[in-house]
Amino acid sequence: MKRILSWGIAAVLVVACAPRTETASGHSEPDLGWLFLEKGPYTLSTHVDAAPGAASFVLVKDVSLMAATPDTVLCKVATVSADSTLSVELGMLEPGFYQVRLRDSLRWNIGVRPDAVVSAPDAPEDFDVFWETTFQELAQVPLEPEYKELPEYSNELRTCYEVRYASWGGAVSGGIVSIPNAPGKYPVQIMYMGYGAEPYYMDPNAYPEQIQFLVSVRDQGIFKAGQDRWIDRGIGAKETFYYRGAFCDVKRAVDFAASLDKADVTRMAAWGESQGGAFTFLSAAVDSRIKAIAPSVPFLGDYEDYARIVWWPVHEVFETADTEGISREQLFAMLRYFDIKNFAPKVKCPVYMSFGLQDPTCPPHTNFAIYNNLGTSDKRFLCVPTCGHAMWQEPVWERERAAFLSEMLQ
């Protein structure tokens, strides 16, 4: 079986039936020679969709991709063999992620010991006080959920509802919940949605012995109503930034799930992708009732390095900051209150994180800025080396996540 990885103006042809490479902390499926989990020296050996012969080979650091002149760590002439094999001695490389540039036309990412990437927390001195005060204000808001039954997504096994409830600052949040009809207590899956993602409805037959709750934070999900931009709202101050309220909605979702009569609060887990991956980490950091999490390609981490790697959505934030006269120093100082890596040490439960090595939206470096600062040693990761941001389309992650959550919620 073959798979094409598109990048830039060309493609890398890889064999997708290769075995996995694995360590105690994580693994890559398949093993294409693009993710190095052990100590070096390293040799890149892979098949490429390129004509045989001499080829320029350049390796640049991912954290310099937005620079006018990216940081080159290796530049040499390599050879593509007659069977399209590329083999290049890389020597010793620091832990991190790098972009390969072959003949100025083929580009793809490789990774080196991601669980050794260092991006230390940089929470402001009043970080804990700010969030404790905010969550205390949230706790004073009565939940008062309102339910609307959805018969078209219900049957004799489970009943589906659209739910709305009050959150911090007078906003409404909620989502879609599917609850077993039979008496008893049931484990709970809380699912957090990606940035601007469309809501969906659970199959009532899929998990008949679980409660599933798909969360919509303020102005997103079931509340979106044509909106498509939240990342730069209220960036002038930590008190007004959009994600202050959205982070409260993440915690309020746990409050709601735990309030359900049929919820077994000793068996509550969370998962989500992209923004939902960030929210998943946050849920465990701010609420110990979350017993396990499975985040994927998490957003909202390591903002300053994030801006060195990708263009979107950083440019939207920078444009708004420039319009409002907010300096870069002021902007990043504010964003430290909302950096998931600064919440990561508070996560104590088991974690299984997945990422795509070719992710141009939430780059792997920022994923591991969170992962490597977690307050739990019970953690592991899955890499799909050919995947970009759409880990939700990868069957291997769906299987791995389901098995992990089944183990955690049994």
mmCIF file of C-alpha atoms in Angstrom:
data_model
loop_
_atom_site.group_PDB
_atom_site.id
_atom_site.type_symbol
_atom_site.label_atom_id
_atom_site.label_comp_id
_atom_site.label_asym_id
_atom_site.label_seq_id
_atom_site.Cartn_x
_atom_site.Cartn_y
_atom_site.Cartn_z
ATOM 1 C CA MET A 1 0.000 0.000 0.000
ATOM 2 C CA LYS A 2 1.332 3.452 -0.896
ATOM 3 C CA ARG A 3 0.503 6.897 0.303
ATOM 4 C CA ILE A 4 1.364 10.322 -1.084
ATOM 5 C CA LEU A 5 2.421 13.102 1.254
ATOM 6 C CA SER A 6 1.863 16.495 -0.334
ATOM 7 C CA TRP A 7 4.122 19.325 0.742
ATOM 8 C CA GLY A 8 4.830 22.515 -1.128
ATOM 9 C CA ILE A 9 5.055 21.918 -4.863
ATOM 10 C CA ALA A 10 6.081 18.281 -4.774
ATOM 11 C CA ALA A 11 5.418 14.977 -3.072
ATOM 12 C CA VAL A 12 7.299 12.363 -1.113
ATOM 13 C CA LEU A 13 6.371 8.806 -1.998
ATOM 14 C CA VAL A 14 6.427 6.537 1.029
ATOM 15 C CA VAL A 15 5.600 2.926 1.784
ATOM 16 C CA ALA A 16 2.839 2.956 4.388
ATOM 17 C CA CYS A 17 2.935 -0.726 5.318
ATOM 18 C CA ALA A 18 6.267 -0.465 7.154
ATOM 19 C CA PRO A 19 6.420 -1.671 10.780
ATOM 20 C CA ARG A 20 6.239 0.746 13.677
ATOM 21 C CA THR A 21 9.231 2.154 15.487
ATOM 22 C CA GLU A 22 8.709 2.212 19.216
ATOM 23 C CA THR A 23 10.126 3.150 22.606
ATOM 24 C CA ALA A 24 8.613 2.866 26.052
ATOM 25 C CA SER A 25 7.137 6.363 25.783
ATOM 26 C CA GLY A 26 5.851 6.484 22.221
ATOM 27 C CA HIS A 27 5.764 5.072 18.728
ATOM 28 C CA SER A 28 5.481 6.001 15.081
ATOM 29 C CA GLU A 29 3.210 4.219 12.635
ATOM 30 C CA PRO A 30 4.499 3.417 10.132
ATOM 31 C CA ASP A 31 8.268 3.608 10.630
ATOM 32 C CA LEU A 32 9.470 5.599 7.626
ATOM 33 C CA GLY A 33 12.763 6.613 9.128
ATOM 34 C CA TRP A 34 11.437 10.130 9.799
ATOM 35 C CA LEU A 35 11.074 9.982 13.587
ATOM 36 C CA PHE A 36 14.165 9.177 15.648
ATOM 37 C CA LEU A 37 13.298 8.030 19.162
ATOM 38 C CA GLU A 38 16.723 6.953 20.372
ATOM 39 C CA LYS A 39 20.007 8.800 20.826
ATOM 40 C CA GLY A 40 22.090 9.445 17.685
ATOM 41 C CA PRO A 41 24.032 9.651 15.497
ATOM 42 C CA TYR A 42 21.248 9.558 12.922
ATOM 43 C CA THR A 43 20.887 8.475 9.316
ATOM 44 C CA LEU A 44 17.868 9.448 7.251
ATOM 45 C CA SER A 45 16.928 6.566 4.964
ATOM 46 C CA THR A 46 13.669 6.709 3.061
ATOM 47 C CA HIS A 47 12.069 6.355 -0.362
ATOM 48 C CA VAL A 48 11.321 9.569 -2.248
ATOM 49 C CA ASP A 49 9.437 10.427 -5.412
ATOM 50 C CA ALA A 50 12.490 11.914 -7.088
ATOM 51 C CA ALA A 51 14.693 11.182 -10.074
ATOM 52 C CA PRO A 52 17.936 9.283 -9.353
ATOM 53 C CA GLY A 53 21.181 11.200 -9.094
ATOM 54 C CA ALA A 54 22.795 13.963 -7.120
ATOM 55 C CA ALA A 55 20.461 16.172 -5.090
ATOM 56 C CA SER A 56 20.945 19.160 -2.834
ATOM 57 C CA PHE A 57 19.955 18.340 0.744
ATOM 58 C CA VAL A 58 19.235 21.020 3.349
ATOM 59 C CA LEU A 59 17.982 20.535 6.900
ATOM 60 C CA VAL A 60 16.490 23.539 8.757
ATOM 61 C CA LYS A 61 15.111 23.961 12.261
ATOM 62 C CA ASP A 62 11.329 24.193 12.413
ATOM 63 C CA VAL A 63 11.455 27.045 14.939
ATOM 64 C CA SER A 64 13.035 29.227 12.255
ATOM 65 C CA LEU A 65 10.604 28.543 9.394
ATOM 66 C CA MET A 66 8.979 31.984 9.603
ATOM 67 C CA ALA A 67 12.341 33.749 9.626
ATOM 68 C CA ALA A 68 13.564 35.538 6.517
ATOM 69 C CA THR A 69 16.548 33.167 6.589
ATOM 70 C CA PRO A 70 15.737 29.842 8.310
ATOM 71 C CA ASP A 71 18.392 28.292 10.540
ATOM 72 C CA THR A 72 20.242 25.683 8.451
ATOM 73 C CA VAL A 73 21.841 22.846 10.449
ATOM 74 C CA LEU A 74 23.000 20.719 7.526
ATOM 75 C CA CYS A 75 23.683 21.405 3.864
ATOM 76 C CA LYS A 76 25.233 18.824 1.557
ATOM 77 C CA VAL A 77 24.907 16.975 -1.727
ATOM 78 C CA ALA A 78 23.058 13.673 -1.375
ATOM 79 C CA THR A 79 22.353 10.911 -3.853
ATOM 80 C CA VAL A 80 18.983 9.446 -4.794
ATOM 81 C CA SER A 81 19.596 5.828 -5.822
ATOM 82 C CA ALA A 82 18.132 4.064 -8.839
ATOM 83 C CA ASP A 83 15.383 2.565 -6.646
ATOM 84 C CA SER A 84 14.520 6.070 -5.296
ATOM 85 C CA THR A 85 16.160 5.525 -1.930
ATOM 86 C CA LEU A 86 17.599 8.546 -0.169
ATOM 87 C CA SER A 87 20.213 7.875 2.499
ATOM 88 C CA VAL A 88 21.851 10.793 4.306
ATOM 89 C CA GLU A 89 24.048 10.777 7.392
ATOM 90 C CA LEU A 90 22.696 13.460 9.712
ATOM 91 C CA GLY A 91 25.119 12.967 12.574
ATOM 92 C CA MET A 92 24.076 14.197 16.005
ATOM 93 C CA LEU A 93 21.035 16.445 16.170
ATOM 94 C CA GLU A 94 19.432 18.228 19.094
ATOM 95 C CA PRO A 95 15.961 17.023 20.154
ATOM 96 C CA GLY A 96 13.352 18.788 18.055
ATOM 97 C CA PHE A 97 11.815 18.931 14.620
ATOM 98 C CA TYR A 98 13.417 19.771 11.298
ATOM 99 C CA GLN A 99 12.336 20.380 7.723
ATOM 100 C CA VAL A 100 14.062 18.465 4.946
ATOM 101 C CA ARG A 101 14.526 20.378 1.675
ATOM 102 C CA LEU A 102 15.546 18.111 -1.175
ATOM 103 C CA ARG A 103 16.403 19.800 -4.496
ATOM 104 C CA ASP A 104 14.466 22.894 -3.376
ATOM 105 C CA SER A 105 11.268 21.108 -4.387
ATOM 106 C CA LEU A 106 10.584 18.284 -1.922
ATOM 107 C CA ARG A 107 9.929 19.274 1.673
ATOM 108 C CA TRP A 108 8.891 17.242 4.681
ATOM 109 C CA ASN A 109 9.460 17.129 8.436
ATOM 110 C CA ILE A 110 11.496 14.777 10.570
ATOM 111 C CA GLY A 111 11.634 14.556 14.350
ATOM 112 C CA VAL A 112 14.396 13.795 16.844
ATOM 113 C CA ARG A 113 13.645 12.568 20.376
ATOM 114 C CA PRO A 114 10.470 14.636 20.782
ATOM 115 C CA ASP A 115 10.079 13.685 24.436
ATOM 116 C CA ALA A 116 13.362 15.504 25.136
ATOM 117 C CA VAL A 117 12.285 18.817 23.584
ATOM 118 C CA VAL A 118 12.664 21.595 26.171
ATOM 119 C CA SER A 119 10.206 24.479 26.332
ATOM 120 C CA ALA A 120 9.977 25.490 29.953
ATOM 121 C CA PRO A 121 6.779 26.920 31.454
ATOM 122 C CA ASP A 122 6.766 30.693 31.612
ATOM 123 C CA ALA A 123 3.636 31.377 33.635
ATOM 124 C CA PRO A 124 3.389 34.898 35.095
ATOM 125 C CA GLU A 125 3.758 35.260 38.864
ATOM 126 C CA ASP A 126 0.035 35.819 39.326
ATOM 127 C CA PHE A 127 -0.980 32.973 36.971
ATOM 128 C CA ASP A 128 -2.489 30.808 39.718
ATOM 129 C CA VAL A 129 -4.208 33.736 41.425
ATOM 130 C CA PHE A 130 -5.712 34.901 38.128
ATOM 131 C CA TRP A 131 -7.187 31.507 37.340
ATOM 132 C CA GLU A 132 -8.263 30.712 40.886
ATOM 133 C CA THR A 133 -10.158 34.001 40.979
ATOM 134 C CA THR A 134 -11.699 33.355 37.570
ATOM 135 C CA PHE A 135 -12.847 29.848 38.479
ATOM 136 C CA GLN A 136 -14.214 31.081 41.803
ATOM 137 C CA GLU A 137 -16.324 33.550 39.839
ATOM 138 C CA LEU A 138 -17.454 30.687 37.603
ATOM 139 C CA ALA A 139 -18.460 28.626 40.635
ATOM 140 C CA GLN A 140 -20.839 31.378 41.694
ATOM 141 C CA VAL A 141 -22.816 31.018 38.443
ATOM 142 C CA PRO A 142 -25.700 28.514 38.787
ATOM 143 C CA LEU A 143 -25.459 25.761 36.168
ATOM 144 C CA GLU A 144 -29.209 25.563 35.404
ATOM 145 C CA PRO A 145 -29.007 23.308 32.308
ATOM 146 C CA GLU A 146 -31.793 23.358 29.741
ATOM 147 C CA TYR A 147 -32.382 20.240 27.619
ATOM 148 C CA LYS A 148 -33.865 19.795 24.178
ATOM 149 C CA GLU A 149 -34.451 16.169 23.253
ATOM 150 C CA LEU A 150 -33.326 15.123 19.757
ATOM 151 C CA PRO A 151 -35.474 12.106 18.786
ATOM 152 C CA GLU A 152 -33.710 11.622 15.451
ATOM 153 C CA TYR A 153 -30.478 10.764 17.323
ATOM 154 C CA SER A 154 -32.111 8.710 20.048
ATOM 155 C CA ASN A 155 -33.380 5.135 20.357
ATOM 156 C CA GLU A 156 -34.208 2.541 22.988
ATOM 157 C CA LEU A 157 -30.553 2.463 24.131
ATOM 158 C CA ARG A 158 -29.679 6.125 24.520
ATOM 159 C CA THR A 159 -31.395 9.501 24.380
ATOM 160 C CA CYS A 160 -29.681 12.484 22.800
ATOM 161 C CA TYR A 161 -30.151 16.075 23.948
ATOM 162 C CA GLU A 162 -28.928 19.510 23.011
ATOM 163 C CA VAL A 163 -28.057 21.194 26.289
ATOM 164 C CA ARG A 164 -27.384 24.800 27.228
ATOM 165 C CA TYR A 165 -26.250 26.186 30.561
ATOM 166 C CA ALA A 166 -24.807 29.343 32.068
ATOM 167 C CA SER A 167 -21.082 29.968 32.285
ATOM 168 C CA TRP A 168 -18.652 32.679 33.337
ATOM 169 C CA GLY A 169 -19.434 36.253 32.404
ATOM 170 C CA GLY A 170 -23.071 35.560 31.609
ATOM 171 C CA ALA A 171 -22.263 33.558 28.467
ATOM 172 C CA VAL A 172 -24.043 30.378 27.417
ATOM 173 C CA SER A 173 -22.192 27.149 26.670
ATOM 174 C CA GLY A 174 -23.318 23.552 26.371
ATOM 175 C CA GLY A 175 -23.302 20.936 23.654
ATOM 176 C CA ILE A 176 -24.767 17.596 22.669
ATOM 177 C CA VAL A 177 -25.097 14.774 25.180
ATOM 178 C CA SER A 178 -26.141 11.149 24.691
ATOM 179 C CA ILE A 179 -27.284 9.324 27.843
ATOM 180 C CA PRO A 180 -28.121 5.622 28.333
ATOM 181 C CA ASN A 181 -31.766 4.956 29.063
ATOM 182 C CA ALA A 182 -31.323 2.000 31.402
ATOM 183 C CA PRO A 183 -30.952 2.660 35.126
ATOM 184 C CA GLY A 184 -27.451 2.748 36.568
ATOM 185 C CA LYS A 185 -24.222 4.720 36.665
ATOM 186 C CA TYR A 186 -22.141 5.058 33.519
ATOM 187 C CA PRO A 187 -18.643 6.196 32.536
ATOM 188 C CA VAL A 188 -18.427 9.545 30.770
ATOM 189 C CA GLN A 189 -16.548 10.635 27.656
ATOM 190 C CA ILE A 190 -16.229 14.400 27.324
ATOM 191 C CA MET A 191 -15.299 15.426 23.765
ATOM 192 C CA TYR A 192 -13.920 18.898 23.071
ATOM 193 C CA MET A 193 -14.235 20.370 19.578
ATOM 194 C CA GLY A 194 -11.651 21.916 17.279
ATOM 195 C CA TYR A 195 -11.464 25.615 16.421
ATOM 196 C CA GLY A 196 -14.616 26.435 14.459
ATOM 197 C CA ALA A 197 -15.505 22.748 13.988
ATOM 198 C CA GLU A 198 -19.040 21.778 13.090
ATOM 199 C CA PRO A 199 -20.999 19.873 15.750
ATOM 200 C CA TYR A 200 -21.991 16.283 15.140
ATOM 201 C CA TYR A 201 -24.347 13.809 16.746
ATOM 202 C CA MET A 202 -23.403 10.526 18.367
ATOM 203 C CA ASP A 203 -24.712 7.202 17.115
ATOM 204 C CA PRO A 204 -26.959 5.982 19.955
ATOM 205 C CA ASN A 205 -25.849 2.412 19.209
ATOM 206 C CA ALA A 206 -22.113 3.110 19.287
ATOM 207 C CA TYR A 207 -21.466 3.309 23.042
ATOM 208 C CA PRO A 208 -24.731 2.196 24.646
ATOM 209 C CA GLU A 209 -23.114 1.886 28.086
ATOM 210 C CA GLN A 210 -21.443 5.276 28.177
ATOM 211 C CA ILE A 211 -22.456 8.903 28.481
ATOM 212 C CA GLN A 212 -20.948 10.987 25.675
ATOM 213 C CA PHE A 213 -20.859 14.755 25.800
ATOM 214 C CA LEU A 214 -19.696 16.851 22.825
ATOM 215 C CA VAL A 215 -18.872 20.270 24.251
ATOM 216 C CA SER A 216 -19.576 23.613 22.572
ATOM 217 C CA VAL A 217 -17.786 26.532 24.186
ATOM 218 C CA ARG A 218 -19.188 30.052 23.812
ATOM 219 C CA ASP A 219 -19.844 31.181 20.231
ATOM 220 C CA GLN A 220 -18.558 27.900 18.781
ATOM 221 C CA GLY A 221 -20.154 24.555 17.980
ATOM 222 C CA ILE A 222 -23.929 24.751 18.309
ATOM 223 C CA PHE A 223 -23.600 28.478 19.097
ATOM 224 C CA LYS A 224 -21.442 29.443 16.114
ATOM 225 C CA ALA A 225 -24.052 31.152 13.914
ATOM 226 C CA GLY A 226 -21.705 31.966 11.058
ATOM 227 C CA GLN A 227 -18.773 33.128 13.184
ATOM 228 C CA ASP A 228 -15.328 31.880 12.178
ATOM 229 C CA ARG A 229 -12.723 33.854 14.160
ATOM 230 C CA TRP A 230 -12.083 33.899 17.892
ATOM 231 C CA ILE A 231 -8.304 33.824 18.353
ATOM 232 C CA ASP A 232 -7.858 37.609 18.356
ATOM 233 C CA ARG A 233 -10.929 38.629 20.341
ATOM 234 C CA GLY A 234 -10.140 40.858 23.297
ATOM 235 C CA ILE A 235 -6.359 40.451 23.006
ATOM 236 C CA GLY A 236 -5.729 43.785 24.692
ATOM 237 C CA ALA A 237 -5.826 42.282 28.189
ATOM 238 C CA LYS A 238 -6.003 38.928 29.969
ATOM 239 C CA GLU A 239 -9.302 39.989 31.520
ATOM 240 C CA THR A 240 -10.966 40.420 28.121
ATOM 241 C CA PHE A 241 -9.299 37.740 25.968
ATOM 242 C CA TYR A 242 -11.804 35.318 24.425
ATOM 243 C CA TYR A 243 -10.136 32.257 25.882
ATOM 244 C CA ARG A 244 -10.658 33.392 29.462
ATOM 245 C CA GLY A 245 -14.326 32.637 28.998
ATOM 246 C CA ALA A 246 -13.721 29.624 26.756
ATOM 247 C CA PHE A 247 -11.405 28.059 29.360
ATOM 248 C CA CYS A 248 -14.177 28.548 31.913
ATOM 249 C CA ASP A 249 -16.532 26.738 29.523
ATOM 250 C CA VAL A 250 -14.087 23.821 29.460
ATOM 251 C CA LYS A 251 -14.310 23.471 33.221
ATOM 252 C CA ARG A 252 -18.058 24.095 33.231
ATOM 253 C CA ALA A 253 -18.441 21.123 30.861
ATOM 254 C CA VAL A 254 -16.925 18.895 33.533
ATOM 255 C CA ASP A 255 -19.311 20.408 36.081
ATOM 256 C CA PHE A 256 -22.241 19.591 33.828
ATOM 257 C CA ALA A 257 -21.125 16.040 33.079
ATOM 258 C CA ALA A 258 -20.568 15.329 36.774
ATOM 259 C CA SER A 259 -24.025 16.704 37.600
ATOM 260 C CA LEU A 260 -25.814 14.074 35.515
ATOM 261 C CA ASP A 261 -27.692 11.576 37.639
ATOM 262 C CA LYS A 262 -26.334 8.632 35.666
ATOM 263 C CA ALA A 263 -22.718 9.810 35.574
ATOM 264 C CA ASP A 264 -20.132 7.712 37.373
ATOM 265 C CA VAL A 265 -17.828 10.550 38.424
ATOM 266 C CA THR A 266 -15.035 8.084 39.189
ATOM 267 C CA ARG A 267 -14.877 7.215 35.472
ATOM 268 C CA MET A 268 -14.687 10.436 33.491
ATOM 269 C CA ALA A 269 -12.297 10.906 30.557
ATOM 270 C CA ALA A 270 -11.790 13.589 27.930
ATOM 271 C CA TRP A 271 -10.462 13.798 24.404
ATOM 272 C CA GLY A 272 -10.376 16.160 21.452
ATOM 273 C CA GLU A 273 -8.317 17.393 18.532
ATOM 274 C CA SER A 274 -6.584 20.711 17.814
ATOM 275 C CA GLN A 275 -8.340 23.344 19.953
ATOM 276 C CA GLY A 276 -10.148 20.365 21.425
ATOM 277 C CA GLY A 277 -6.772 18.808 22.240
ATOM 278 C CA ALA A 278 -5.791 21.956 24.126
ATOM 279 C CA PHE A 279 -9.126 21.932 25.955
ATOM 280 C CA THR A 280 -8.590 18.263 26.797
ATOM 281 C CA PHE A 281 -5.293 19.014 28.530
ATOM 282 C CA LEU A 282 -6.894 21.981 30.259
ATOM 283 C CA SER A 283 -9.816 19.918 31.564
ATOM 284 C CA ALA A 284 -7.463 17.575 33.419
ATOM 285 C CA ALA A 285 -5.319 20.461 34.660
ATOM 286 C CA VAL A 286 -8.214 22.337 36.258
ATOM 287 C CA ASP A 287 -10.440 19.456 37.380
ATOM 288 C CA SER A 288 -9.203 16.286 39.077
ATOM 289 C CA ARG A 289 -12.474 14.521 38.241
ATOM 290 C CA ILE A 290 -10.991 13.860 34.791
ATOM 291 C CA LYS A 291 -9.271 10.494 35.189
ATOM 292 C CA ALA A 292 -7.637 10.101 31.757
ATOM 293 C CA ILE A 293 -7.208 12.139 28.590
ATOM 294 C CA ALA A 294 -6.451 11.479 24.904
ATOM 295 C CA PRO A 295 -5.598 14.818 23.235
ATOM 296 C CA SER A 296 -4.540 15.073 19.602
ATOM 297 C CA VAL A 297 -2.553 17.782 17.749
ATOM 298 C CA PRO A 298 -3.162 20.276 20.587
ATOM 299 C CA PHE A 299 -3.496 23.979 19.843
ATOM 300 C CA LEU A 300 -2.776 26.968 22.118
ATOM 301 C CA GLY A 301 0.687 25.931 23.238
ATOM 302 C CA ASP A 302 4.065 27.680 23.331
ATOM 303 C CA TYR A 303 2.908 30.863 21.589
ATOM 304 C CA GLU A 304 6.262 32.514 20.920
ATOM 305 C CA ASP A 305 7.756 29.422 19.279
ATOM 306 C CA TYR A 306 4.427 28.830 17.540
ATOM 307 C CA ALA A 307 4.836 32.204 15.825
ATOM 308 C CA ARG A 308 8.299 31.176 14.633
ATOM 309 C CA ILE A 309 6.973 28.057 12.888
ATOM 310 C CA VAL A 310 3.587 28.791 11.249
ATOM 311 C CA TRP A 311 1.761 31.644 9.540
ATOM 312 C CA TRP A 312 -1.883 30.932 10.401
ATOM 313 C CA PRO A 313 -3.508 31.867 12.712
ATOM 314 C CA VAL A 314 -0.576 33.862 14.041
ATOM 315 C CA HIS A 315 -0.929 36.517 11.343
ATOM 316 C CA GLU A 316 -4.527 37.219 12.418
ATOM 317 C CA VAL A 317 -3.413 37.887 15.978
ATOM 318 C CA PHE A 318 -0.484 40.029 14.846
ATOM 319 C CA GLU A 319 -2.687 42.068 12.489
ATOM 320 C CA THR A 320 -5.187 42.805 15.266
ATOM 321 C CA ALA A 321 -2.408 43.601 17.741
ATOM 322 C CA ASP A 322 -0.867 46.039 15.284
ATOM 323 C CA THR A 323 -4.227 47.704 14.656
ATOM 324 C CA GLU A 324 -4.804 48.114 18.405
ATOM 325 C CA GLY A 325 -1.261 49.312 19.132
ATOM 326 C CA ILE A 326 -0.296 46.227 21.142
ATOM 327 C CA SER A 327 3.417 45.452 21.032
ATOM 328 C CA ARG A 328 4.700 41.907 20.552
ATOM 329 C CA GLU A 329 6.089 41.987 24.096
ATOM 330 C CA GLN A 330 2.709 42.983 25.517
ATOM 331 C CA LEU A 331 0.919 40.404 23.388
ATOM 332 C CA PHE A 332 3.064 37.444 24.409
ATOM 333 C CA ALA A 333 3.020 38.534 28.060
ATOM 334 C CA MET A 334 -0.785 38.346 27.953
ATOM 335 C CA LEU A 335 -0.827 35.018 26.091
ATOM 336 C CA ARG A 336 1.270 33.334 28.800
ATOM 337 C CA TYR A 337 -1.879 33.235 30.928
ATOM 338 C CA PHE A 338 -3.497 31.074 28.229
ATOM 339 C CA ASP A 339 -0.572 28.859 27.234
ATOM 340 C CA ILE A 340 -1.481 25.228 27.782
ATOM 341 C CA LYS A 341 2.151 24.372 28.588
ATOM 342 C CA ASN A 342 1.741 26.539 31.706
ATOM 343 C CA PHE A 343 -1.227 24.390 32.791
ATOM 344 C CA ALA A 344 0.555 21.135 31.903
ATOM 345 C CA PRO A 345 2.299 20.576 35.285
ATOM 346 C CA LYS A 346 -1.151 20.387 36.891
ATOM 347 C CA VAL A 347 -2.148 17.354 34.774
ATOM 348 C CA LYS A 348 -1.754 14.265 36.974
ATOM 349 C CA CYS A 349 -3.851 11.629 35.175
ATOM 350 C CA PRO A 350 -2.819 9.147 32.426
ATOM 351 C CA VAL A 351 -2.299 10.781 29.008
ATOM 352 C CA TYR A 352 -2.170 9.394 25.471
ATOM 353 C CA MET A 353 -1.365 12.111 22.917
ATOM 354 C CA SER A 354 -1.204 11.803 19.128
ATOM 355 C CA PHE A 355 0.349 14.104 16.549
ATOM 356 C CA GLY A 356 1.015 14.394 12.847
ATOM 357 C CA LEU A 357 4.674 14.922 11.969
ATOM 358 C CA GLN A 358 3.731 17.100 8.988
ATOM 359 C CA ASP A 359 1.286 19.324 10.893
ATOM 360 C CA PRO A 360 1.415 22.893 9.481
ATOM 361 C CA THR A 361 -1.273 24.207 11.827
ATOM 362 C CA CYS A 362 -0.375 22.970 15.320
ATOM 363 C CA PRO A 363 3.263 21.963 14.756
ATOM 364 C CA PRO A 364 4.750 19.056 16.735
ATOM 365 C CA HIS A 365 7.140 21.305 18.649
ATOM 366 C CA THR A 366 4.180 23.052 20.275
ATOM 367 C CA ASN A 367 2.488 19.704 21.009
ATOM 368 C CA PHE A 368 5.561 18.568 22.954
ATOM 369 C CA ALA A 369 5.955 21.902 24.703
ATOM 370 C CA ILE A 370 2.785 20.783 26.481
ATOM 371 C CA TYR A 371 3.466 17.046 26.678
ATOM 372 C CA ASN A 372 6.981 17.368 28.118
ATOM 373 C CA ASN A 373 5.779 19.589 30.965
ATOM 374 C CA LEU A 374 2.987 17.291 32.142
ATOM 375 C CA GLY A 375 2.778 16.571 35.851
ATOM 376 C CA THR A 376 2.248 12.855 35.236
ATOM 377 C CA SER A 377 4.756 10.173 34.289
ATOM 378 C CA ASP A 378 1.920 7.980 32.989
ATOM 379 C CA LYS A 379 2.031 9.316 29.454
ATOM 380 C CA ARG A 380 2.654 8.081 25.926
ATOM 381 C CA PHE A 381 2.334 9.363 22.394
ATOM 382 C CA LEU A 382 1.519 8.186 18.876
ATOM 383 C CA CYS A 383 3.008 9.723 15.736
ATOM 384 C CA VAL A 384 1.630 9.283 12.235
ATOM 385 C CA PRO A 385 4.604 10.549 10.210
ATOM 386 C CA THR A 386 2.708 11.228 6.975
ATOM 387 C CA CYS A 387 -0.169 13.046 8.655
ATOM 388 C CA GLY A 388 -0.590 16.789 8.756
ATOM 389 C CA HIS A 389 -3.201 18.260 11.087
ATOM 390 C CA ALA A 390 -6.097 15.875 10.371
ATOM 391 C CA MET A 391 -5.335 13.156 12.910
ATOM 392 C CA TRP A 392 -9.088 12.563 13.206
ATOM 393 C CA GLN A 393 -8.912 10.963 9.758
ATOM 394 C CA GLU A 394 -6.321 8.397 10.853
ATOM 395 C CA PRO A 395 -7.858 4.972 11.626
ATOM 396 C CA VAL A 396 -4.862 3.971 13.737
ATOM 397 C CA TRP A 397 -5.482 6.852 16.152
ATOM 398 C CA GLU A 398 -9.189 6.079 16.363
ATOM 399 C CA ARG A 399 -8.332 2.490 17.326
ATOM 400 C CA GLU A 400 -5.577 3.466 19.759
ATOM 401 C CA ARG A 401 -7.693 6.114 21.451
ATOM 402 C CA ALA A 402 -10.686 3.794 21.789
ATOM 403 C CA ALA A 403 -8.536 1.078 23.353
ATOM 404 C CA PHE A 404 -6.929 3.541 25.768
ATOM 405 C CA LEU A 405 -10.222 5.050 26.872
ATOM 406 C CA SER A 406 -11.802 1.609 27.229
ATOM 407 C CA GLU A 407 -8.960 0.613 29.543
ATOM 408 C CA MET A 408 -9.221 3.824 31.547
ATOM 409 C CA LEU A 409 -13.016 3.727 31.907
ATOM 410 C CA GLN A 410 -13.523 0.047 32.668
#
